[in-house]
Amino acid sequence: MSVTGETQASVRVQGGHARGQRTLLAALCFGCVASVGESALADHAECGAAYVAAQKLMREGKLRSARKQLIECAKDCLPEVERDCTTWLTEVGSSMPTVVVVALDGRGEELSDVSVEIDGETRAASLDGHALEVDPGRRRLKVTRRGKTHQLELTILQGEKNRRVEVHFPEVNPAPPESGPSAGGSPNGATTQRDQARGVGPRADAGLPTGAWIAGGVSLTSLLGAAYFWLAAENLRQDLLDRGCAPGCPEADRESIRDRRVIGDVLLGVGVVSAGVFGYLWLSDSGPAAAPTRDGAWAGWRGRF
C-alpha cells in the first residue's frame, strides 16, 4: 500500500490531536482527584490537630485543656480517631480531680459572696456548693471576700474527688464572748468564771482535792505510828532499868529498843513530808480571797479545816 505525502501529513496531524486530547483528559482527571483529596484533608485537619494536641496535654497532666481537644476530635472525624478520642475522654473524666471550696464566718456559718481563683484564673464568682475541676499537681488558690484575701497552696492528687477546702473569715460575724457580765456577777445570781477569778461569789470547788485528803491521812497515821514506837521503846528501856541489868542488859533487848526508835523516826519523816504535801494542796485549792471594794482594798488568805 502506497501513501502519498499529503496523506502522511494528515495522519500525523490527526495522531497529534489524539495524543493532546488524552494528555488534557489525564490532567483534568488528576486535578479532580487532587481537588477531592485536598477537600477531605481540609475537613479533617482540625480533628487531626485536636487529636495530636490532646495526647500531648494528657502527658503533661493538663487534663482540663486535654478534654476540650478530645471533645473536638470525638465528633465528625475518621472512625479510628473518634474511637480513640471517645475512650480518652472517659479516662480524663475519671482522672480529673475536683475541689469544693467552703468559706466560713466567725460563727462557723457558710458564706456565699466569695470568689475563687485557681492558678490566676477566676473559677467562681460566688460559692454555691458545686465542685470545681482542677488539674492534678501543685495548685494556688486565691479566695477573696470584699477585699479580704486568703491564699493557699495545695497538692491535688489525680483522681481525687470533692476535696473539701475550708477558708475562714473570723472577722465576719464574729462569735460572741463566752463569759457573761463582767461586774457584780450574772443577773440571776450565778457566778461566772471571771467573777471567781476576781474573788466574787462562791468558789466552784467546794471541797479539797482527793490528793490532799490522802496526804493528810498518811501524815496523821505516820505521826501516830511514830509516837507509838517511841513510847514502846521508852517503856522497854524503863523496864530494863527497873530490872537493874543496865548497862549489861541482853543484846536482844537493846536491839529491840533501837529498832523501835528507828521505826518511829522513819514514820516521823513520812508524817512530816505528808503534812507538807497536804498543806501545799490545801493552800493551792484555797487561793486568795481578796475582793475589790469601793472603800478600799484588803488582802487575805482563805483556808478550810
mmCIF file of C-alpha atoms in Angstrom:
data_model
loop_
_atom_site.group_PDB
_atom_site.id
_atom_site.type_symbol
_atom_site.label_atom_id
_atom_site.label_comp_id
_atom_site.label_asym_id
_atom_site.label_seq_id
_atom_site.Cartn_x
_atom_site.Cartn_y
_atom_site.Cartn_z
ATOM 1 C CA MET A 1 0.000 0.000 0.000
ATOM 2 C CA SER A 2 1.466 3.348 -1.008
ATOM 3 C CA VAL A 3 0.772 6.521 0.918
ATOM 4 C CA THR A 4 1.260 9.891 -0.552
ATOM 5 C CA GLY A 5 2.983 12.708 1.332
ATOM 6 C CA GLU A 6 -0.262 14.595 1.805
ATOM 7 C CA THR A 7 -1.899 11.566 3.362
ATOM 8 C CA GLN A 8 1.023 11.006 5.749
ATOM 9 C CA ALA A 9 0.836 14.602 6.911
ATOM 10 C CA SER A 10 -2.871 14.271 7.571
ATOM 11 C CA VAL A 11 -2.318 11.144 9.627
ATOM 12 C CA ARG A 12 0.415 12.825 11.670
ATOM 13 C CA VAL A 13 -1.859 15.776 12.421
ATOM 14 C CA GLN A 14 -4.715 13.555 13.492
ATOM 15 C CA GLY A 15 -2.413 11.472 15.686
ATOM 16 C CA GLY A 16 -1.083 14.610 17.339
ATOM 17 C CA HIS A 17 -4.597 15.824 18.118
ATOM 18 C CA ALA A 18 -5.469 12.462 19.694
ATOM 19 C CA ARG A 19 -2.402 12.476 21.919
ATOM 20 C CA GLY A 20 -3.158 16.045 23.031
ATOM 21 C CA GLN A 21 -6.701 15.171 23.964
ATOM 22 C CA ARG A 22 -5.548 12.192 26.016
ATOM 23 C CA THR A 23 -2.984 14.325 27.843
ATOM 24 C CA LEU A 24 -5.572 17.005 28.603
ATOM 25 C CA LEU A 25 -8.052 14.413 29.857
ATOM 26 C CA ALA A 26 -5.442 12.849 32.132
ATOM 27 C CA ALA A 27 -4.555 16.256 33.534
ATOM 28 C CA LEU A 28 -8.188 17.061 34.204
ATOM 29 C CA CYS A 29 -8.747 13.725 35.925
ATOM 30 C CA PHE A 30 -5.656 14.228 38.122
ATOM 31 C CA GLY A 31 -6.898 17.673 39.006
ATOM 32 C CA CYS A 32 -10.257 16.245 40.016
ATOM 33 C CA VAL A 33 -8.630 13.626 42.253
ATOM 34 C CA ALA A 34 -6.292 16.190 43.787
ATOM 35 C CA SER A 35 -9.204 18.526 44.418
ATOM 36 C CA VAL A 36 -11.198 15.811 46.173
ATOM 37 C CA GLY A 37 -8.172 14.826 48.363
ATOM 38 C CA GLU A 38 -7.498 18.385 49.493
ATOM 39 C CA SER A 39 -11.147 18.840 50.439
ATOM 40 C CA ALA A 40 -11.117 15.677 52.542
ATOM 41 C CA LEU A 41 -7.920 16.691 54.269
ATOM 42 C CA ALA A 42 -9.328 20.145 54.965
ATOM 43 C CA ASP A 43 -12.414 18.601 56.568
ATOM 44 C CA HIS A 44 -10.285 16.520 58.994
ATOM 45 C CA ALA A 45 -7.438 18.972 59.598
ATOM 46 C CA GLU A 46 -8.965 20.350 62.808
ATOM 47 C CA CYS A 47 -9.712 16.836 64.065
ATOM 48 C CA GLY A 48 -6.129 15.757 63.436
ATOM 49 C CA ALA A 49 -4.715 18.787 65.236
ATOM 50 C CA ALA A 50 -7.034 18.213 68.206
ATOM 51 C CA TYR A 51 -6.093 14.519 68.222
ATOM 52 C CA VAL A 52 -2.381 15.290 68.465
ATOM 53 C CA ALA A 53 -2.785 18.176 70.931
ATOM 54 C CA ALA A 54 -4.962 16.108 73.283
ATOM 55 C CA GLN A 55 -2.304 13.417 73.639
ATOM 56 C CA LYS A 56 0.381 15.997 74.430
ATOM 57 C CA LEU A 57 -1.807 17.725 77.036
ATOM 58 C CA MET A 58 -2.670 14.431 78.721
ATOM 59 C CA ARG A 59 1.014 13.573 79.062
ATOM 60 C CA GLU A 60 1.628 16.977 80.674
ATOM 61 C CA GLY A 61 -1.217 16.481 83.180
ATOM 62 C CA LYS A 62 -3.266 19.363 81.751
ATOM 63 C CA LEU A 63 -6.489 17.413 81.860
ATOM 64 C CA ARG A 64 -8.901 20.343 81.546
ATOM 65 C CA SER A 65 -7.306 21.542 78.300
ATOM 66 C CA ALA A 66 -6.958 17.974 77.036
ATOM 67 C CA ARG A 67 -10.672 17.379 77.469
ATOM 68 C CA LYS A 68 -11.511 20.350 75.232
ATOM 69 C CA GLN A 69 -9.366 18.876 72.447
ATOM 70 C CA LEU A 70 -10.833 15.413 72.919
ATOM 71 C CA ILE A 71 -14.353 16.785 72.540
ATOM 72 C CA GLU A 72 -13.311 18.218 69.142
ATOM 73 C CA CYS A 73 -11.751 15.021 67.824
ATOM 74 C CA ALA A 74 -14.529 12.765 69.127
ATOM 75 C CA LYS A 75 -17.017 14.063 66.534
ATOM 76 C CA ASP A 76 -17.041 14.325 62.709
ATOM 77 C CA CYS A 77 -13.623 12.671 62.353
ATOM 78 C CA LEU A 78 -12.314 9.428 60.965
ATOM 79 C CA PRO A 79 -13.802 6.438 62.791
ATOM 80 C CA GLU A 80 -10.427 5.388 64.244
ATOM 81 C CA VAL A 81 -9.796 8.904 65.567
ATOM 82 C CA GLU A 82 -13.288 9.219 67.023
ATOM 83 C CA ARG A 83 -12.889 5.877 68.809
ATOM 84 C CA ASP A 84 -9.587 6.854 70.448
ATOM 85 C CA CYS A 85 -10.813 10.297 71.474
ATOM 86 C CA THR A 86 -14.009 8.906 72.972
ATOM 87 C CA THR A 87 -12.034 6.385 75.047
ATOM 88 C CA TRP A 88 -9.571 9.014 76.254
ATOM 89 C CA LEU A 89 -12.400 11.394 77.071
ATOM 90 C CA THR A 90 -13.817 8.854 79.520
ATOM 91 C CA GLU A 91 -10.403 8.280 81.092
ATOM 92 C CA VAL A 92 -9.792 12.013 81.522
ATOM 93 C CA GLY A 93 -13.164 12.415 83.231
ATOM 94 C CA SER A 94 -12.263 9.701 85.747
ATOM 95 C CA SER A 95 -8.821 11.174 86.449
ATOM 96 C CA MET A 96 -9.959 14.805 86.739
ATOM 97 C CA PRO A 97 -9.679 15.991 90.400
ATOM 98 C CA THR A 98 -12.349 18.239 91.919
ATOM 99 C CA VAL A 99 -12.380 20.513 94.972
ATOM 100 C CA VAL A 100 -15.234 22.048 96.957
ATOM 101 C CA VAL A 101 -14.337 25.443 98.427
ATOM 102 C CA VAL A 102 -16.195 26.379 101.636
ATOM 103 C CA ALA A 103 -15.939 29.821 103.275
ATOM 104 C CA LEU A 104 -16.960 30.177 106.946
ATOM 105 C CA ASP A 105 -17.547 33.235 109.125
ATOM 106 C CA GLY A 106 -16.654 33.704 112.783
ATOM 107 C CA ARG A 107 -19.643 31.609 113.926
ATOM 108 C CA GLY A 108 -18.942 28.753 111.524
ATOM 109 C CA GLU A 109 -21.722 29.747 109.111
ATOM 110 C CA GLU A 110 -21.110 29.371 105.367
ATOM 111 C CA LEU A 111 -20.536 32.433 103.180
ATOM 112 C CA SER A 112 -21.514 32.608 99.521
ATOM 113 C CA ASP A 113 -20.294 36.053 98.402
ATOM 114 C CA VAL A 114 -16.772 34.751 97.867
ATOM 115 C CA SER A 115 -14.761 34.497 94.636
ATOM 116 C CA VAL A 116 -12.239 31.779 93.830
ATOM 117 C CA GLU A 117 -9.177 31.902 91.586
ATOM 118 C CA ILE A 118 -7.074 28.855 90.738
ATOM 119 C CA ASP A 119 -3.626 29.498 89.280
ATOM 120 C CA GLY A 120 -4.651 33.034 88.392
ATOM 121 C CA GLU A 121 -7.861 32.010 86.593
ATOM 122 C CA THR A 122 -11.217 33.060 88.052
ATOM 123 C CA ARG A 123 -13.195 29.860 88.535
ATOM 124 C CA ALA A 124 -16.130 31.058 90.642
ATOM 125 C CA ALA A 125 -17.621 34.499 91.241
ATOM 126 C CA SER A 126 -19.550 33.113 94.234
ATOM 127 C CA LEU A 127 -19.856 29.851 96.123
ATOM 128 C CA ASP A 128 -22.854 27.608 95.532
ATOM 129 C CA GLY A 129 -21.595 24.268 96.809
ATOM 130 C CA HIS A 130 -20.582 22.919 93.394
ATOM 131 C CA ALA A 131 -17.234 21.203 92.891
ATOM 132 C CA LEU A 132 -14.544 22.860 90.769
ATOM 133 C CA GLU A 133 -12.449 20.803 88.366
ATOM 134 C CA VAL A 134 -8.680 21.275 88.658
ATOM 135 C CA ASP A 135 -5.593 19.754 87.095
ATOM 136 C CA PRO A 136 -3.535 17.432 89.318
ATOM 137 C CA GLY A 137 -0.339 18.774 90.863
ATOM 138 C CA ARG A 138 0.612 21.843 92.877
ATOM 139 C CA ARG A 139 -2.160 24.451 92.659
ATOM 140 C CA ARG A 140 -2.530 28.001 94.013
ATOM 141 C CA LEU A 141 -5.960 29.035 95.320
ATOM 142 C CA LYS A 142 -6.980 32.609 95.996
ATOM 143 C CA VAL A 143 -10.236 33.107 97.908
ATOM 144 C CA THR A 144 -11.498 36.686 98.210
ATOM 145 C CA ARG A 145 -14.401 38.336 100.015
ATOM 146 C CA ARG A 146 -14.848 42.113 99.950
ATOM 147 C CA GLY A 147 -11.153 42.863 99.693
ATOM 148 C CA LYS A 148 -10.068 40.252 102.233
ATOM 149 C CA THR A 149 -7.994 37.550 100.529
ATOM 150 C CA HIS A 150 -6.717 34.160 101.618
ATOM 151 C CA GLN A 151 -4.114 32.353 99.505
ATOM 152 C CA LEU A 152 -3.489 28.625 99.745
ATOM 153 C CA GLU A 153 -1.098 26.177 98.102
ATOM 154 C CA LEU A 154 -2.463 22.668 97.659
ATOM 155 C CA THR A 155 -1.143 19.444 96.185
ATOM 156 C CA ILE A 156 -4.026 17.929 94.226
ATOM 157 C CA LEU A 157 -3.937 14.189 93.606
ATOM 158 C CA GLN A 158 -5.024 12.745 90.281
ATOM 159 C CA GLY A 159 -8.470 11.190 90.599
ATOM 160 C CA GLU A 160 -9.167 12.976 93.920
ATOM 161 C CA LYS A 161 -12.853 13.904 94.005
ATOM 162 C CA ASN A 162 -14.752 16.544 96.027
ATOM 163 C CA ARG A 163 -11.837 17.525 98.264
ATOM 164 C CA ARG A 164 -13.158 19.990 100.866
ATOM 165 C CA VAL A 165 -11.123 23.190 101.199
ATOM 166 C CA GLU A 166 -12.210 25.434 104.112
ATOM 167 C CA VAL A 167 -11.324 29.112 104.341
ATOM 168 C CA HIS A 168 -12.213 31.084 107.488
ATOM 169 C CA PHE A 169 -13.156 34.757 107.720
ATOM 170 C CA PRO A 170 -13.328 35.195 111.539
ATOM 171 C CA GLU A 171 -13.832 38.948 111.248
ATOM 172 C CA VAL A 172 -17.198 38.352 109.553
ATOM 173 C CA ASN A 173 -19.989 37.867 112.119
ATOM 174 C CA PRO A 174 -17.568 37.115 114.989
ATOM 175 C CA ALA A 175 -18.591 34.735 117.743
ATOM 176 C CA PRO A 176 -19.852 36.345 120.992
ATOM 177 C CA PRO A 177 -17.611 36.277 124.080
ATOM 178 C CA GLU A 178 -18.047 33.175 126.198
ATOM 179 C CA SER A 179 -18.227 34.952 129.577
ATOM 180 C CA GLY A 180 -21.295 36.809 130.856
ATOM 181 C CA PRO A 181 -21.496 40.246 132.575
ATOM 182 C CA SER A 182 -18.112 41.206 133.997
ATOM 183 C CA ALA A 183 -19.188 43.158 137.076
ATOM 184 C CA GLY A 184 -21.155 42.020 140.118
ATOM 185 C CA GLY A 185 -21.863 38.538 138.856
ATOM 186 C CA SER A 186 -24.572 37.462 136.455
ATOM 187 C CA PRO A 187 -28.113 38.901 136.737
ATOM 188 C CA ASN A 188 -29.599 35.651 138.028
ATOM 189 C CA GLY A 189 -27.121 35.411 140.896
ATOM 190 C CA ALA A 190 -24.877 32.782 139.289
ATOM 191 C CA THR A 191 -21.150 33.349 139.417
ATOM 192 C CA THR A 192 -19.123 33.330 136.205
ATOM 193 C CA GLN A 193 -15.535 32.178 135.791
ATOM 194 C CA ARG A 194 -14.386 35.781 135.605
ATOM 195 C CA ASP A 195 -16.213 36.542 138.860
ATOM 196 C CA GLN A 196 -14.482 33.653 140.578
ATOM 197 C CA ALA A 197 -11.081 34.833 139.320
ATOM 198 C CA ARG A 198 -11.812 38.270 140.836
ATOM 199 C CA GLY A 199 -12.904 36.708 144.147
ATOM 200 C CA VAL A 200 -16.605 37.491 143.647
ATOM 201 C CA GLY A 201 -19.158 34.858 144.664
ATOM 202 C CA PRO A 202 -18.638 31.292 145.818
ATOM 203 C CA ARG A 203 -15.777 29.183 144.510
ATOM 204 C CA ALA A 204 -16.638 26.367 142.157
ATOM 205 C CA ASP A 205 -14.510 23.835 144.024
ATOM 206 C CA ALA A 206 -16.396 23.259 147.260
ATOM 207 C CA GLY A 207 -14.049 20.583 148.668
ATOM 208 C CA LEU A 208 -10.381 19.689 148.914
ATOM 209 C CA PRO A 209 -8.869 17.609 146.131
ATOM 210 C CA THR A 210 -8.512 13.876 146.710
ATOM 211 C CA GLY A 211 -4.726 14.121 146.896
ATOM 212 C CA ALA A 212 -4.964 16.467 149.861
ATOM 213 C CA TRP A 213 -7.176 14.031 151.756
ATOM 214 C CA ILE A 214 -4.770 11.163 151.057
ATOM 215 C CA ALA A 215 -1.727 13.186 152.127
ATOM 216 C CA GLY A 216 -3.495 14.287 155.296
ATOM 217 C CA GLY A 217 -4.454 10.722 156.169
ATOM 218 C CA VAL A 218 -0.927 9.415 155.590
ATOM 219 C CA SER A 219 0.532 12.232 157.686
ATOM 220 C CA LEU A 220 -1.802 11.611 160.624
ATOM 221 C CA THR A 221 -1.272 7.845 160.550
ATOM 222 C CA SER A 222 2.506 8.194 160.326
ATOM 223 C CA LEU A 223 2.713 10.633 163.223
ATOM 224 C CA LEU A 224 0.570 8.395 165.419
ATOM 225 C CA GLY A 225 2.730 5.416 164.487
ATOM 226 C CA ALA A 226 5.903 7.334 165.297
ATOM 227 C CA ALA A 227 4.525 8.226 168.726
ATOM 228 C CA TYR A 228 3.569 4.592 169.371
ATOM 229 C CA PHE A 229 7.021 3.168 168.573
ATOM 230 C CA TRP A 230 8.801 5.875 170.553
ATOM 231 C CA LEU A 231 6.636 5.128 173.580
ATOM 232 C CA ALA A 232 7.222 1.395 173.111
ATOM 233 C CA ALA A 233 10.979 1.933 173.003
ATOM 234 C CA GLU A 234 10.855 4.129 176.098
ATOM 235 C CA ASN A 235 8.733 1.609 178.031
ATOM 236 C CA LEU A 236 11.151 -1.201 177.186
ATOM 237 C CA ARG A 237 14.117 0.913 178.290
ATOM 238 C CA GLN A 238 12.362 1.709 181.556
ATOM 239 C CA ASP A 239 11.691 -1.990 182.160
ATOM 240 C CA LEU A 240 15.353 -2.796 181.714
ATOM 241 C CA LEU A 241 16.297 -0.063 184.153
ATOM 242 C CA ASP A 242 13.815 -1.398 186.686
ATOM 243 C CA ARG A 243 15.332 -4.888 186.378
ATOM 244 C CA GLY A 244 18.753 -3.425 187.241
ATOM 245 C CA CYS A 245 20.562 -5.045 184.313
ATOM 246 C CA ALA A 246 21.942 -1.815 182.904
ATOM 247 C CA PRO A 247 24.467 -1.457 181.489
ATOM 248 C CA GLY A 248 24.808 -5.202 180.881
ATOM 249 C CA CYS A 249 21.272 -5.890 179.620
ATOM 250 C CA PRO A 250 20.832 -8.591 176.975
ATOM 251 C CA GLU A 251 21.764 -7.538 173.413
ATOM 252 C CA ALA A 252 18.358 -8.608 172.076
ATOM 253 C CA ASP A 253 16.595 -6.169 174.404
ATOM 254 C CA ARG A 254 18.894 -3.347 173.434
ATOM 255 C CA GLU A 255 18.375 -4.060 169.697
ATOM 256 C CA SER A 256 14.621 -4.046 170.222
ATOM 257 C CA ILE A 257 14.844 -0.558 171.705
ATOM 258 C CA ARG A 258 16.964 0.673 168.780
ATOM 259 C CA ASP A 259 14.610 -0.868 166.180
ATOM 260 C CA ARG A 260 11.562 0.770 167.715
ATOM 261 C CA ARG A 261 13.256 4.133 167.791
ATOM 262 C CA VAL A 262 14.346 3.800 164.117
ATOM 263 C CA ILE A 263 10.819 2.887 163.050
ATOM 264 C CA GLY A 264 9.488 5.852 164.975
ATOM 265 C CA ASP A 265 11.986 8.178 163.267
ATOM 266 C CA VAL A 266 11.031 6.879 159.804
ATOM 267 C CA LEU A 267 7.338 7.321 160.493
ATOM 268 C CA LEU A 268 8.019 10.826 161.756
ATOM 269 C CA GLY A 269 9.738 11.714 158.467
ATOM 270 C CA VAL A 270 6.860 10.280 156.434
ATOM 271 C CA GLY A 271 4.377 12.193 158.539
ATOM 272 C CA VAL A 272 6.211 15.498 158.133
ATOM 273 C CA VAL A 273 6.515 15.120 154.337
ATOM 274 C CA SER A 274 2.854 14.129 154.010
ATOM 275 C CA ALA A 275 1.853 17.085 156.132
ATOM 276 C CA GLY A 276 3.802 19.372 153.794
ATOM 277 C CA VAL A 277 2.028 17.923 150.755
ATOM 278 C CA PHE A 278 -1.320 18.340 152.476
ATOM 279 C CA GLY A 279 -0.563 21.973 153.301
ATOM 280 C CA TYR A 280 0.521 22.750 149.746
ATOM 281 C CA LEU A 281 -2.594 21.218 148.212
ATOM 282 C CA TRP A 282 -4.822 22.909 150.757
ATOM 283 C CA LEU A 283 -3.345 26.351 150.152
ATOM 284 C CA SER A 284 -3.377 25.878 146.366
ATOM 285 C CA ASP A 285 -7.026 24.903 146.472
ATOM 286 C CA SER A 286 -7.991 27.752 148.761
ATOM 287 C CA GLY A 287 -6.430 30.540 146.718
ATOM 288 C CA PRO A 288 -6.513 34.211 147.648
ATOM 289 C CA ALA A 289 -9.866 35.507 148.794
ATOM 290 C CA ALA A 290 -9.234 39.190 148.089
ATOM 291 C CA ALA A 291 -12.087 41.153 146.545
ATOM 292 C CA PRO A 292 -12.007 44.828 145.490
ATOM 293 C CA THR A 293 -14.363 47.219 147.255
ATOM 294 C CA ARG A 294 -15.419 50.804 146.705
ATOM 295 C CA ASP A 295 -13.958 51.996 150.030
ATOM 296 C CA GLY A 296 -10.558 50.441 149.693
ATOM 297 C CA ALA A 297 -8.878 47.090 149.462
ATOM 298 C CA TRP A 298 -7.982 44.273 151.772
ATOM 299 C CA ALA A 299 -5.951 41.153 151.360
ATOM 300 C CA GLY A 300 -6.244 37.789 152.965
ATOM 301 C CA TRP A 301 -5.767 34.075 152.547
ATOM 302 C CA ARG A 302 -8.598 31.659 152.949
ATOM 303 C CA GLY A 303 -8.346 28.088 154.183
ATOM 304 C CA ARG A 304 -10.504 25.256 155.475
ATOM 305 C CA PHE A 305 -10.082 22.752 158.296
#
